[in-house]
mmCIF file of C-alpha atoms in Angstrom:
data_model
loop_
_atom_site.group_PDB
_atom_site.id
_atom_site.type_symbol
_atom_site.label_atom_id
_atom_site.label_comp_id
_atom_site.label_asym_id
_atom_site.label_seq_id
_atom_site.Cartn_x
_atom_site.Cartn_y
_atom_site.Cartn_z
ATOM 1 C CA UNK A 209 104.446 104.053 99.116
ATOM 2 C CA UNK A 210 100.873 104.554 97.910
ATOM 3 C CA UNK A 211 99.579 107.993 98.841
ATOM 4 C CA UNK A 212 97.998 108.080 102.271
ATOM 5 C CA UNK A 213 94.493 108.722 100.955
ATOM 6 C CA UNK A 214 94.525 105.518 98.864
ATOM 7 C CA UNK A 215 95.892 103.107 101.449
ATOM 8 C CA UNK A 216 93.772 100.188 102.563
ATOM 9 C CA UNK A 217 94.754 100.929 106.146
ATOM 10 C CA UNK A 218 94.769 104.636 106.923
ATOM 11 C CA UNK A 219 97.393 105.278 109.656
ATOM 12 C CA UNK A 220 95.462 108.333 110.839
ATOM 13 C CA UNK A 221 91.982 106.847 110.482
ATOM 14 C CA UNK A 222 91.635 106.562 114.256
ATOM 15 C CA UNK A 223 92.092 110.304 114.765
ATOM 16 C CA UNK A 224 89.110 112.621 115.057
ATOM 17 C CA UNK A 225 89.122 116.190 113.759
ATOM 18 C CA UNK A 226 89.397 117.308 117.376
ATOM 19 C CA UNK A 227 92.441 115.052 117.896
ATOM 20 C CA UNK A 228 94.201 116.587 114.890
ATOM 21 C CA UNK A 229 93.578 120.136 116.028
ATOM 22 C CA UNK A 230 94.721 119.247 119.552
ATOM 23 C CA UNK A 231 97.958 117.906 118.078
ATOM 24 C CA UNK A 232 98.414 121.333 116.541
ATOM 25 C CA UNK A 233 97.770 123.020 119.884
ATOM 26 C CA UNK A 234 100.344 120.826 121.639
ATOM 27 C CA UNK A 235 102.941 121.371 118.928
ATOM 28 C CA UNK A 236 102.360 125.120 119.045
ATOM 29 C CA UNK A 237 103.060 124.952 122.774
ATOM 30 C CA UNK A 238 106.355 123.107 122.169
ATOM 31 C CA UNK A 239 107.343 125.710 119.597
ATOM 32 C CA UNK A 240 106.482 128.550 121.949
ATOM 33 C CA UNK A 241 108.557 127.008 124.733
ATOM 34 C CA UNK A 242 111.656 127.187 122.526
ATOM 35 C CA UNK A 243 110.957 130.687 121.211
ATOM 36 C CA UNK A 244 110.491 131.967 124.761
ATOM 37 C CA UNK A 245 113.852 130.544 125.869
ATOM 38 C CA UNK A 246 116.073 131.487 122.915
ATOM 39 C CA UNK A 247 118.978 133.529 124.140
ATOM 40 C CA UNK A 248 122.687 134.010 124.714
ATOM 41 C CA UNK A 249 123.541 130.302 124.758
ATOM 42 C CA UNK A 250 121.938 129.752 121.348
ATOM 43 C CA UNK A 251 123.650 132.821 119.874
ATOM 44 C CA UNK A 252 126.995 131.676 121.264
ATOM 45 C CA UNK A 253 126.415 128.243 119.718
ATOM 46 C CA UNK A 254 125.934 129.423 116.137
ATOM 47 C CA UNK A 255 128.782 131.939 116.376
ATOM 48 C CA UNK A 256 131.085 129.198 117.652
ATOM 49 C CA UNK A 257 130.024 126.846 114.850
ATOM 50 C CA UNK A 258 130.662 129.502 112.187
ATOM 51 C CA UNK A 259 134.061 130.371 113.662
ATOM 52 C CA UNK A 260 135.014 126.681 113.895
ATOM 53 C CA UNK A 261 133.993 125.947 110.308
ATOM 54 C CA UNK A 262 135.955 128.914 108.986
ATOM 55 C CA UNK A 263 139.069 128.034 110.988
ATOM 56 C CA UNK A 264 138.813 124.432 109.810
ATOM 57 C CA UNK A 265 138.530 125.525 106.182
ATOM 58 C CA UNK A 266 141.424 127.979 106.510
ATOM 59 C CA UNK A 267 143.619 125.400 108.250
ATOM 60 C CA UNK A 268 142.773 122.731 105.692
ATOM 61 C CA UNK A 269 143.571 125.018 102.779
ATOM 62 C CA UNK A 270 146.869 125.921 104.460
ATOM 63 C CA UNK A 271 147.738 122.231 104.728
ATOM 64 C CA UNK A 272 146.889 121.785 101.049
ATOM 65 C CA UNK A 273 149.640 124.257 100.166
ATOM 66 C CA UNK A 274 151.980 121.298 100.686
ATOM 67 C CA UNK A 275 149.564 118.666 99.363
ATOM 68 C CA UNK A 276 152.262 117.148 97.172
ATOM 69 C CA UNK A 277 152.969 115.113 100.326
ATOM 70 C CA UNK A 278 150.305 112.361 100.617
ATOM 71 C CA UNK A 279 149.672 112.745 104.390
ATOM 72 C CA UNK A 280 149.082 116.482 103.927
ATOM 73 C CA UNK A 281 146.722 115.786 101.019
ATOM 74 C CA UNK A 282 144.648 113.365 103.111
ATOM 75 C CA UNK A 283 144.470 115.686 106.140
ATOM 76 C CA UNK A 284 143.722 118.765 104.052
ATOM 77 C CA UNK A 285 141.076 117.041 101.949
ATOM 78 C CA UNK A 286 139.309 115.514 104.952
ATOM 79 C CA UNK A 287 139.322 118.811 106.828
ATOM 80 C CA UNK A 288 138.014 120.727 103.829
ATOM 81 C CA UNK A 289 135.228 118.186 103.257
ATOM 82 C CA UNK A 290 134.120 118.440 106.897
ATOM 83 C CA UNK A 291 134.254 122.253 106.771
ATOM 84 C CA UNK A 292 132.106 122.306 103.627
ATOM 85 C CA UNK A 293 129.574 119.911 105.171
ATOM 86 C CA UNK A 294 129.283 122.016 108.320
ATOM 87 C CA UNK A 295 128.935 125.212 106.294
ATOM 88 C CA UNK A 296 126.168 123.757 104.138
ATOM 89 C CA UNK A 297 124.282 121.688 106.703
ATOM 90 C CA UNK A 298 124.499 123.228 110.164
ATOM 91 C CA UNK A 299 125.149 126.803 109.068
ATOM 92 C CA UNK A 300 123.912 127.681 105.552
ATOM 93 C CA UNK A 301 120.736 125.583 105.450
ATOM 94 C CA UNK A 302 119.663 126.658 108.918
ATOM 95 C CA UNK A 303 120.633 130.322 108.669
ATOM 96 C CA UNK A 304 118.676 130.612 105.406
ATOM 97 C CA UNK A 305 115.652 129.094 107.145
ATOM 98 C CA UNK A 306 115.658 132.166 109.381
ATOM 99 C CA UNK A 307 116.537 130.144 112.478
ATOM 100 C CA UNK A 308 118.892 132.863 113.695
ATOM 101 C CA UNK A 309 117.104 135.981 112.415
ATOM 102 C CA UNK A 310 115.921 136.723 115.969
ATOM 103 C CA UNK A 311 119.529 137.650 116.843
ATOM 104 C CA UNK A 312 119.245 140.632 114.467
ATOM 105 C CA UNK A 313 122.852 140.104 113.430
ATOM 106 C CA UNK A 314 123.152 141.201 109.778
ATOM 107 C CA UNK A 315 126.064 138.789 109.295
ATOM 108 C CA UNK A 316 124.033 135.765 110.404
ATOM 109 C CA UNK A 317 120.689 136.467 108.785
ATOM 110 C CA UNK A 318 118.549 134.705 106.194
ATOM 111 C CA UNK A 319 118.454 137.832 104.010
ATOM 112 C CA UNK A 320 122.239 138.218 103.767
ATOM 113 C CA UNK A 321 123.767 134.745 103.968
ATOM 114 C CA UNK A 322 125.311 133.320 100.792
ATOM 115 C CA UNK A 323 126.494 129.764 101.148
ATOM 116 C CA UNK A 324 129.316 127.687 99.673
ATOM 117 C CA UNK A 325 127.100 126.032 97.095
ATOM 118 C CA UNK A 326 126.259 126.255 93.394
ATOM 119 C CA UNK A 327 122.684 127.326 94.060
ATOM 120 C CA UNK A 328 122.156 131.054 94.816
ATOM 121 C CA UNK A 329 120.645 131.501 98.262
ATOM 122 C CA UNK A 330 117.592 133.455 97.082
ATOM 123 C CA UNK A 331 116.581 130.785 94.587
ATOM 124 C CA UNK A 332 117.170 127.994 97.097
ATOM 125 C CA UNK A 333 115.047 129.743 99.720
ATOM 126 C CA UNK A 334 112.143 129.943 97.287
ATOM 127 C CA UNK A 335 112.217 126.314 96.152
ATOM 128 C CA UNK A 336 113.038 124.906 99.585
ATOM 129 C CA UNK A 337 111.516 127.151 102.244
ATOM 130 C CA UNK A 338 108.462 128.360 100.348
ATOM 131 C CA UNK A 339 107.598 125.318 98.213
ATOM 132 C CA UNK A 340 109.022 122.189 99.817
ATOM 133 C CA UNK A 341 108.168 123.078 103.404
ATOM 134 C CA UNK A 342 104.688 124.211 102.398
ATOM 135 C CA UNK A 343 103.818 121.212 100.223
ATOM 136 C CA UNK A 344 105.831 118.513 101.986
ATOM 137 C CA UNK A 345 105.410 115.153 100.204
ATOM 138 C CA UNK A 346 102.382 116.244 98.182
ATOM 139 C CA UNK A 347 102.673 114.428 94.863
ATOM 140 C CA UNK A 348 102.831 116.927 92.021
ATOM 141 C CA UNK A 349 103.475 119.874 94.344
ATOM 142 C CA UNK A 350 106.637 118.970 96.254
ATOM 143 C CA UNK A 351 109.393 118.330 93.720
ATOM 144 C CA UNK A 352 111.950 117.996 96.512
ATOM 145 C CA UNK A 353 110.622 114.487 97.031
ATOM 146 C CA UNK A 354 112.183 113.221 93.816
ATOM 147 C CA UNK A 355 113.688 116.448 92.507
ATOM 148 C CA UNK A 356 111.491 116.096 89.456
ATOM 149 C CA UNK A 357 113.606 113.276 88.030
ATOM 150 C CA UNK A 358 112.333 110.198 89.861
ATOM 151 C CA UNK A 359 109.187 108.185 90.367
ATOM 152 C CA UNK A 360 108.445 108.512 94.057
ATOM 153 C CA UNK A 361 105.046 106.852 94.454
ATOM 154 C CA UNK A 362 103.334 103.752 93.121
ATOM 155 C CA UNK A 363 100.405 105.859 91.938
ATOM 156 C CA UNK A 364 102.676 107.670 89.494
ATOM 157 C CA UNK A 365 102.374 106.188 86.006
ATOM 158 C CA UNK A 366 105.452 104.102 85.157
ATOM 159 C CA UNK A 367 107.294 104.736 81.889
ATOM 160 C CA UNK A 368 110.432 102.901 80.690
ATOM 161 C CA UNK A 369 112.598 105.935 81.387
ATOM 162 C CA UNK A 370 112.135 105.357 85.116
ATOM 163 C CA UNK A 371 114.094 102.098 84.855
ATOM 164 C CA UNK A 372 117.245 104.227 84.844
ATOM 165 C CA UNK A 373 116.361 106.234 87.950
ATOM 166 C CA UNK A 374 118.892 104.450 90.201
ATOM 167 C CA UNK A 375 121.603 105.685 87.832
ATOM 168 C CA UNK A 376 120.147 109.206 87.750
ATOM 169 C CA UNK A 377 119.987 109.246 91.519
ATOM 170 C CA UNK A 378 123.632 108.220 91.828
ATOM 171 C CA UNK A 379 124.756 110.867 89.336
ATOM 172 C CA UNK A 380 122.610 113.422 91.155
ATOM 173 C CA UNK A 381 124.260 112.433 94.443
ATOM 174 C CA UNK A 382 127.764 112.978 93.023
ATOM 175 C CA UNK A 383 126.886 116.411 91.617
ATOM 176 C CA UNK A 384 124.218 117.272 94.143
ATOM 177 C CA UNK A 385 124.939 120.995 94.446
ATOM 178 C CA UNK A 386 124.509 121.389 90.672
ATOM 179 C CA UNK A 387 121.389 119.219 90.718
ATOM 180 C CA UNK A 388 119.908 121.517 93.348
ATOM 181 C CA UNK A 389 120.802 124.568 91.262
ATOM 182 C CA UNK A 390 119.069 123.015 88.229
ATOM 183 C CA UNK A 391 116.078 122.081 90.375
ATOM 184 C CA UNK A 392 115.810 125.603 91.796
ATOM 185 C CA UNK A 393 115.710 126.907 88.210
ATOM 186 C CA UNK A 394 113.076 124.294 87.263
ATOM 187 C CA UNK A 395 115.430 123.623 84.371
ATOM 188 C CA UNK A 396 113.515 120.733 82.838
ATOM 189 C CA UNK A 397 110.277 122.693 82.616
ATOM 190 C CA UNK A 398 111.872 125.962 81.559
ATOM 191 C CA UNK A 399 113.930 124.430 78.753
ATOM 192 C CA UNK A 400 111.015 122.430 77.363
ATOM 193 C CA UNK A 401 109.643 125.152 75.058
ATOM 194 C CA UNK A 402 111.067 128.134 73.179
ATOM 195 C CA UNK A 403 108.655 130.434 74.991
ATOM 196 C CA UNK A 404 109.858 129.272 78.402
ATOM 197 C CA UNK A 405 113.524 129.428 77.361
ATOM 198 C CA UNK A 406 113.095 133.033 76.309
ATOM 199 C CA UNK A 407 111.121 134.084 79.367
ATOM 200 C CA UNK A 408 112.919 137.153 80.836
ATOM 201 C CA UNK A 409 112.437 136.035 84.425
ATOM 202 C CA UNK A 410 113.897 132.589 83.749
ATOM 203 C CA UNK A 411 116.824 134.042 81.817
ATOM 204 C CA UNK A 412 117.570 136.469 84.646
ATOM 205 C CA UNK A 413 117.535 133.683 87.240
ATOM 206 C CA UNK A 414 119.681 131.478 85.015
ATOM 207 C CA UNK A 415 122.208 134.293 84.675
ATOM 208 C CA UNK A 416 122.445 134.622 88.466
ATOM 209 C CA UNK A 417 122.920 130.863 88.839
ATOM 210 C CA UNK A 418 125.627 130.678 86.172
ATOM 211 C CA UNK A 419 127.464 133.554 87.850
ATOM 212 C CA UNK A 420 127.299 131.746 91.198
ATOM 213 C CA UNK A 421 128.583 128.501 89.640
ATOM 214 C CA UNK A 422 131.401 130.378 87.924
ATOM 215 C CA UNK A 423 132.420 132.021 91.212
ATOM 216 C CA UNK A 424 132.356 128.700 93.058
ATOM 217 C CA UNK A 425 134.407 126.901 90.423
ATOM 218 C CA UNK A 426 136.889 129.764 90.164
ATOM 219 C CA UNK A 427 137.456 129.686 93.905
ATOM 220 C CA UNK A 428 137.858 125.902 94.208
ATOM 221 C CA UNK A 429 139.477 125.025 90.892
ATOM 222 C CA UNK A 430 141.516 128.092 89.977
ATOM 223 C CA UNK A 431 142.372 130.469 92.828
ATOM 224 C CA UNK A 432 143.159 128.004 95.622
ATOM 225 C CA UNK A 433 145.083 125.579 93.379
ATOM 226 C CA UNK A 434 147.120 128.508 91.986
ATOM 227 C CA UNK A 435 147.898 129.656 95.535
ATOM 228 C CA UNK A 436 149.294 126.180 96.179
ATOM 229 C CA UNK A 437 152.034 126.690 93.597
ATOM 230 C CA UNK A 438 153.810 123.333 93.117
ATOM 231 C CA UNK A 439 150.811 121.602 94.717
ATOM 232 C CA UNK A 440 148.420 122.936 92.064
ATOM 233 C CA UNK A 441 147.196 119.575 90.757
ATOM 234 C CA UNK A 442 147.080 118.017 94.213
ATOM 235 C CA UNK A 443 145.008 120.897 95.582
ATOM 236 C CA UNK A 444 142.745 120.765 92.537
ATOM 237 C CA UNK A 445 142.104 117.074 93.199
ATOM 238 C CA UNK A 446 141.604 117.744 96.915
ATOM 239 C CA UNK A 447 138.960 120.411 96.265
ATOM 240 C CA UNK A 448 137.132 118.157 93.800
ATOM 241 C CA UNK A 449 137.229 115.274 96.301
ATOM 242 C CA UNK A 450 136.002 117.462 99.171
ATOM 243 C CA UNK A 451 133.085 118.680 97.045
ATOM 244 C CA UNK A 452 132.240 115.111 96.051
ATOM 245 C CA UNK A 453 132.243 113.969 99.687
ATOM 246 C CA UNK A 454 130.057 116.934 100.663
ATOM 247 C CA UNK A 455 127.605 116.202 97.838
ATOM 248 C CA UNK A 456 127.322 112.481 98.651
ATOM 249 C CA UNK A 457 126.842 113.181 102.360
ATOM 250 C CA UNK A 458 124.230 115.886 101.801
ATOM 251 C CA UNK A 459 122.304 113.770 99.308
ATOM 252 C CA UNK A 460 122.266 110.823 101.722
ATOM 253 C CA UNK A 461 120.955 112.929 104.602
ATOM 254 C CA UNK A 462 118.223 114.464 102.452
ATOM 255 C CA UNK A 463 117.195 111.054 101.105
ATOM 256 C CA UNK A 464 116.933 109.715 104.659
ATOM 257 C CA UNK A 465 114.624 112.555 105.649
ATOM 258 C CA UNK A 466 111.859 111.961 103.103
ATOM 259 C CA UNK A 467 112.326 108.720 101.214
ATOM 260 C CA UNK A 468 112.709 105.683 103.524
ATOM 261 C CA UNK A 469 109.952 103.120 103.918
ATOM 262 C CA UNK A 470 107.401 104.330 106.446
ATOM 263 C CA UNK A 471 107.230 107.901 105.118
ATOM 264 C CA UNK A 472 103.857 108.897 103.682
ATOM 265 C CA UNK A 473 102.965 110.822 100.530
ATOM 266 C CA UNK A 474 99.771 112.785 99.918
ATOM 267 C CA UNK A 475 97.340 113.721 97.148
ATOM 268 C CA UNK A 476 97.049 117.312 95.942
ATOM 269 C CA UNK A 477 93.392 117.532 96.844
ATOM 270 C CA UNK A 478 94.135 116.452 100.415
ATOM 271 C CA UNK A 479 95.627 119.844 101.258
ATOM 272 C CA UNK A 480 92.676 121.930 100.044
ATOM 273 C CA UNK A 481 91.414 123.825 103.090
ATOM 274 C CA UNK A 482 94.173 122.313 105.238
ATOM 275 C CA UNK A 483 94.106 123.463 108.882
ATOM 276 C CA UNK A 484 97.113 124.193 111.079
ATOM 277 C CA UNK A 485 96.706 120.815 112.796
ATOM 278 C CA UNK A 486 96.459 118.985 109.460
ATOM 279 C CA UNK A 487 99.597 120.733 108.197
ATOM 280 C CA UNK A 488 101.449 119.621 111.316
ATOM 281 C CA UNK A 489 100.183 116.069 110.857
ATOM 282 C CA UNK A 490 101.430 115.990 107.260
ATOM 283 C CA UNK A 491 104.903 117.060 108.404
ATOM 284 C CA UNK A 492 104.876 114.329 111.059
ATOM 285 C CA UNK A 493 103.987 111.575 108.598
ATOM 286 C CA UNK A 494 106.020 112.925 105.664
ATOM 287 C CA UNK A 495 109.392 112.992 107.419
ATOM 288 C CA UNK A 496 111.825 110.495 108.933
ATOM 289 C CA UNK A 497 114.617 110.777 111.481
ATOM 290 C CA UNK A 498 118.104 109.286 111.746
ATOM 291 C CA UNK A 499 119.276 107.903 115.068
ATOM 292 C CA UNK A 500 122.904 108.258 116.112
ATOM 293 C CA UNK A 501 125.515 110.143 118.093
ATOM 294 C CA UNK A 502 125.732 113.869 118.797
ATOM 295 C CA UNK A 503 128.554 114.112 116.256
ATOM 296 C CA UNK A 504 126.351 112.543 113.588
ATOM 297 C CA UNK A 505 123.481 114.908 114.427
ATOM 298 C CA UNK A 506 125.853 117.870 114.157
ATOM 299 C CA UNK A 507 127.238 116.749 110.800
ATOM 300 C CA UNK A 508 123.713 116.432 109.395
ATOM 301 C CA UNK A 509 122.953 120.008 110.427
ATOM 302 C CA UNK A 510 120.546 118.376 112.897
ATOM 303 C CA UNK A 511 118.474 117.252 109.904
ATOM 304 C CA UNK A 512 118.717 113.831 111.523
ATOM 305 C CA UNK A 513 115.788 115.336 113.453
ATOM 306 C CA UNK A 514 113.925 115.828 110.182
ATOM 307 C CA UNK A 515 110.521 115.370 111.798
ATOM 308 C CA UNK A 516 111.220 118.112 114.319
ATOM 309 C CA UNK A 517 112.753 120.300 111.612
ATOM 310 C CA UNK A 518 109.681 120.018 109.405
ATOM 311 C CA UNK A 519 107.395 120.787 112.294
ATOM 312 C CA UNK A 520 109.458 123.814 113.314
ATOM 313 C CA UNK A 521 111.747 124.858 110.429
ATOM 314 C CA UNK A 522 112.510 128.257 111.953
ATOM 315 C CA UNK A 523 113.615 127.064 115.398
ATOM 316 C CA UNK A 524 117.381 126.971 116.152
ATOM 317 C CA UNK A 525 118.753 123.622 114.992
ATOM 318 C CA UNK A 526 120.626 123.043 118.257
ATOM 319 C CA UNK A 527 117.267 122.779 120.057
ATOM 320 C CA UNK A 528 115.797 119.921 117.995
ATOM 321 C CA UNK A 529 117.383 117.188 120.095
ATOM 322 C CA UNK A 530 115.958 118.827 123.218
ATOM 323 C CA UNK A 531 112.354 118.747 121.998
ATOM 324 C CA UNK A 532 112.520 115.396 120.173
ATOM 325 C CA UNK A 533 111.370 113.380 123.248
ATOM 326 C CA UNK A 534 108.297 115.634 123.579
ATOM 327 C CA UNK A 535 107.450 115.141 119.902
ATOM 328 C CA UNK A 536 107.986 111.382 120.163
ATOM 329 C CA UNK A 537 105.709 111.255 123.206
ATOM 330 C CA UNK A 538 103.010 113.051 121.228
ATOM 331 C CA UNK A 539 103.322 110.439 118.464
ATOM 332 C CA UNK A 540 102.924 107.698 121.060
ATOM 333 C CA UNK A 541 99.883 109.211 122.732
ATOM 334 C CA UNK A 542 98.075 109.670 119.430
ATOM 335 C CA UNK A 543 98.970 106.253 118.027
ATOM 336 C CA UNK A 544 101.214 107.498 115.209
ATOM 337 C CA UNK A 545 104.394 105.972 113.800
ATOM 338 C CA UNK A 546 107.619 107.884 114.495
ATOM 339 C CA UNK A 547 109.803 106.775 111.578
ATOM 340 C CA UNK A 548 113.468 106.554 112.535
ATOM 341 C CA UNK A 549 116.526 104.367 112.090
ATOM 342 C CA UNK A 550 120.306 104.384 111.938
ATOM 343 C CA UNK A 551 122.011 106.144 109.043
ATOM 344 C CA UNK A 552 123.010 102.912 107.229
ATOM 345 C CA UNK A 553 119.494 101.475 107.544
ATOM 346 C CA UNK A 554 117.771 104.652 106.405
ATOM 347 C CA UNK A 555 120.123 105.075 103.445
ATOM 348 C CA UNK A 556 119.568 101.424 102.473
ATOM 349 C CA UNK A 557 115.802 101.818 102.835
ATOM 350 C CA UNK A 558 115.753 104.948 100.664
ATOM 351 C CA UNK A 559 117.869 103.339 97.936
ATOM 352 C CA UNK A 560 115.740 100.206 98.067
ATOM 353 C CA UNK A 561 112.716 102.369 97.328
ATOM 354 C CA UNK A 562 114.541 104.082 94.453
ATOM 355 C CA UNK A 563 115.155 100.669 92.859
ATOM 356 C CA UNK A 564 111.678 99.350 93.678
ATOM 357 C CA UNK A 565 109.863 102.298 92.143
ATOM 358 C CA UNK A 566 112.060 102.194 89.047
ATOM 359 C CA UNK A 567 110.113 99.048 88.071
ATOM 360 C CA UNK A 568 106.460 98.680 87.006
ATOM 361 C CA UNK A 569 104.054 98.094 89.879
ATOM 362 C CA UNK A 570 103.530 94.490 88.831
ATOM 363 C CA UNK A 571 107.214 93.802 89.415
ATOM 364 C CA UNK A 572 107.312 95.370 92.856
ATOM 365 C CA UNK A 573 107.942 93.217 95.860
ATOM 366 C CA UNK A 574 107.331 94.930 99.129
ATOM 367 C CA UNK A 575 109.953 94.411 101.794
ATOM 368 C CA UNK A 576 109.887 95.243 105.437
ATOM 369 C CA UNK A 577 111.704 98.493 104.749
ATOM 370 C CA UNK A 578 113.356 100.807 107.196
ATOM 371 C CA UNK A 579 113.183 100.793 110.920
ATOM 372 C CA UNK A 580 110.138 102.514 112.346
ATOM 373 C CA UNK A 581 109.307 103.200 115.944
ATOM 374 C CA UNK A 582 105.708 102.238 116.616
ATOM 375 C CA UNK A 583 104.338 104.227 119.481
ATOM 376 C CA UNK A 584 100.942 102.728 120.333
ATOM 377 C CA UNK A 585 98.490 104.970 122.087
ATOM 378 C CA UNK A 586 96.156 104.185 124.930
ATOM 379 C CA UNK A 587 92.615 105.489 125.038
ATOM 380 C CA UNK A 588 92.969 107.261 128.399
ATOM 381 C CA UNK A 589 96.101 109.110 127.255
ATOM 382 C CA UNK A 590 94.477 110.243 124.013
ATOM 383 C CA UNK A 591 91.335 111.334 125.809
ATOM 384 C CA UNK A 592 93.447 113.280 128.292
ATOM 385 C CA UNK A 593 95.453 114.899 125.482
ATOM 386 C CA UNK A 594 92.312 115.981 123.680
ATOM 387 C CA UNK A 595 90.768 117.400 126.818
#
């Protein structure tokens, strides 16, 4: 996973500056085609998804009122887990990206939405929308890549502490919402010195986060279990299980988007003076997709189209599948690798990299990695595209 600029074979070495800017022009045209056709169908889609998720949560919590009966516990827990996944992935994440701001509905707007998660929306939007999507896969700038706790590139100096990163990653997966909250606060950096710990801005943000965590835990582990009466302990266990399932699922999807073999990383200096076309190219090479059914795409919040999402983070998520063939064709015509694979293969590839990079470089053994779709270009097509 050596940074792109230090690879022996540069996967974009065949592109001219004109090619890269033309890629940007073509991607801008794809984006414009979606913006120009947003309308009633898209608005109806997100409203239906929100209504469905809320009904599913309400129904599941109603079932959990009698969760002392094992079948009711299983049904209620499964339904609640699915509702939480939908709320976080297809609704919360995408609403807070501003994908539905064009509707001008104050109830479905990036400035007003607060999601079912430990991380306050405002802090998440800063760390995710402003930092991660700006500095995608730039070592030392994009902490989303390893959430500041893992070695994510062979060029990073290895220290013995990294040997435990598979364990850290598993723990982070189980408590992912709290890991994100800590990441949004830059907890490691801000607790490192007395001066940082006492910084008024940090303390204010920490206070907001702790209040959000307290509200979330009160809802899931106090109020709803108490409402279940005799089913208190069963409902408590169901809520904890649903949150665990949601955290593991979300962590897996995020890992698949930026960590499988075939995804590139970049040096800090490579983005100095970066053009629109170069930014697009970095998103293309720094992301990976997951192939699968429509149901799987929906449950990932359409982040299974991570490449398309990183190219166009503010487009409605339900349109990513529609434009994916156009994006894939662009990869093919310009001789770029469209990294994709099934969910099991991408998860396995990402975890393989976690283990591989936990060891010193001398102990690394490169495998074939995840599935990638090689889309070779032809000279006439590229010349036509650049025309």
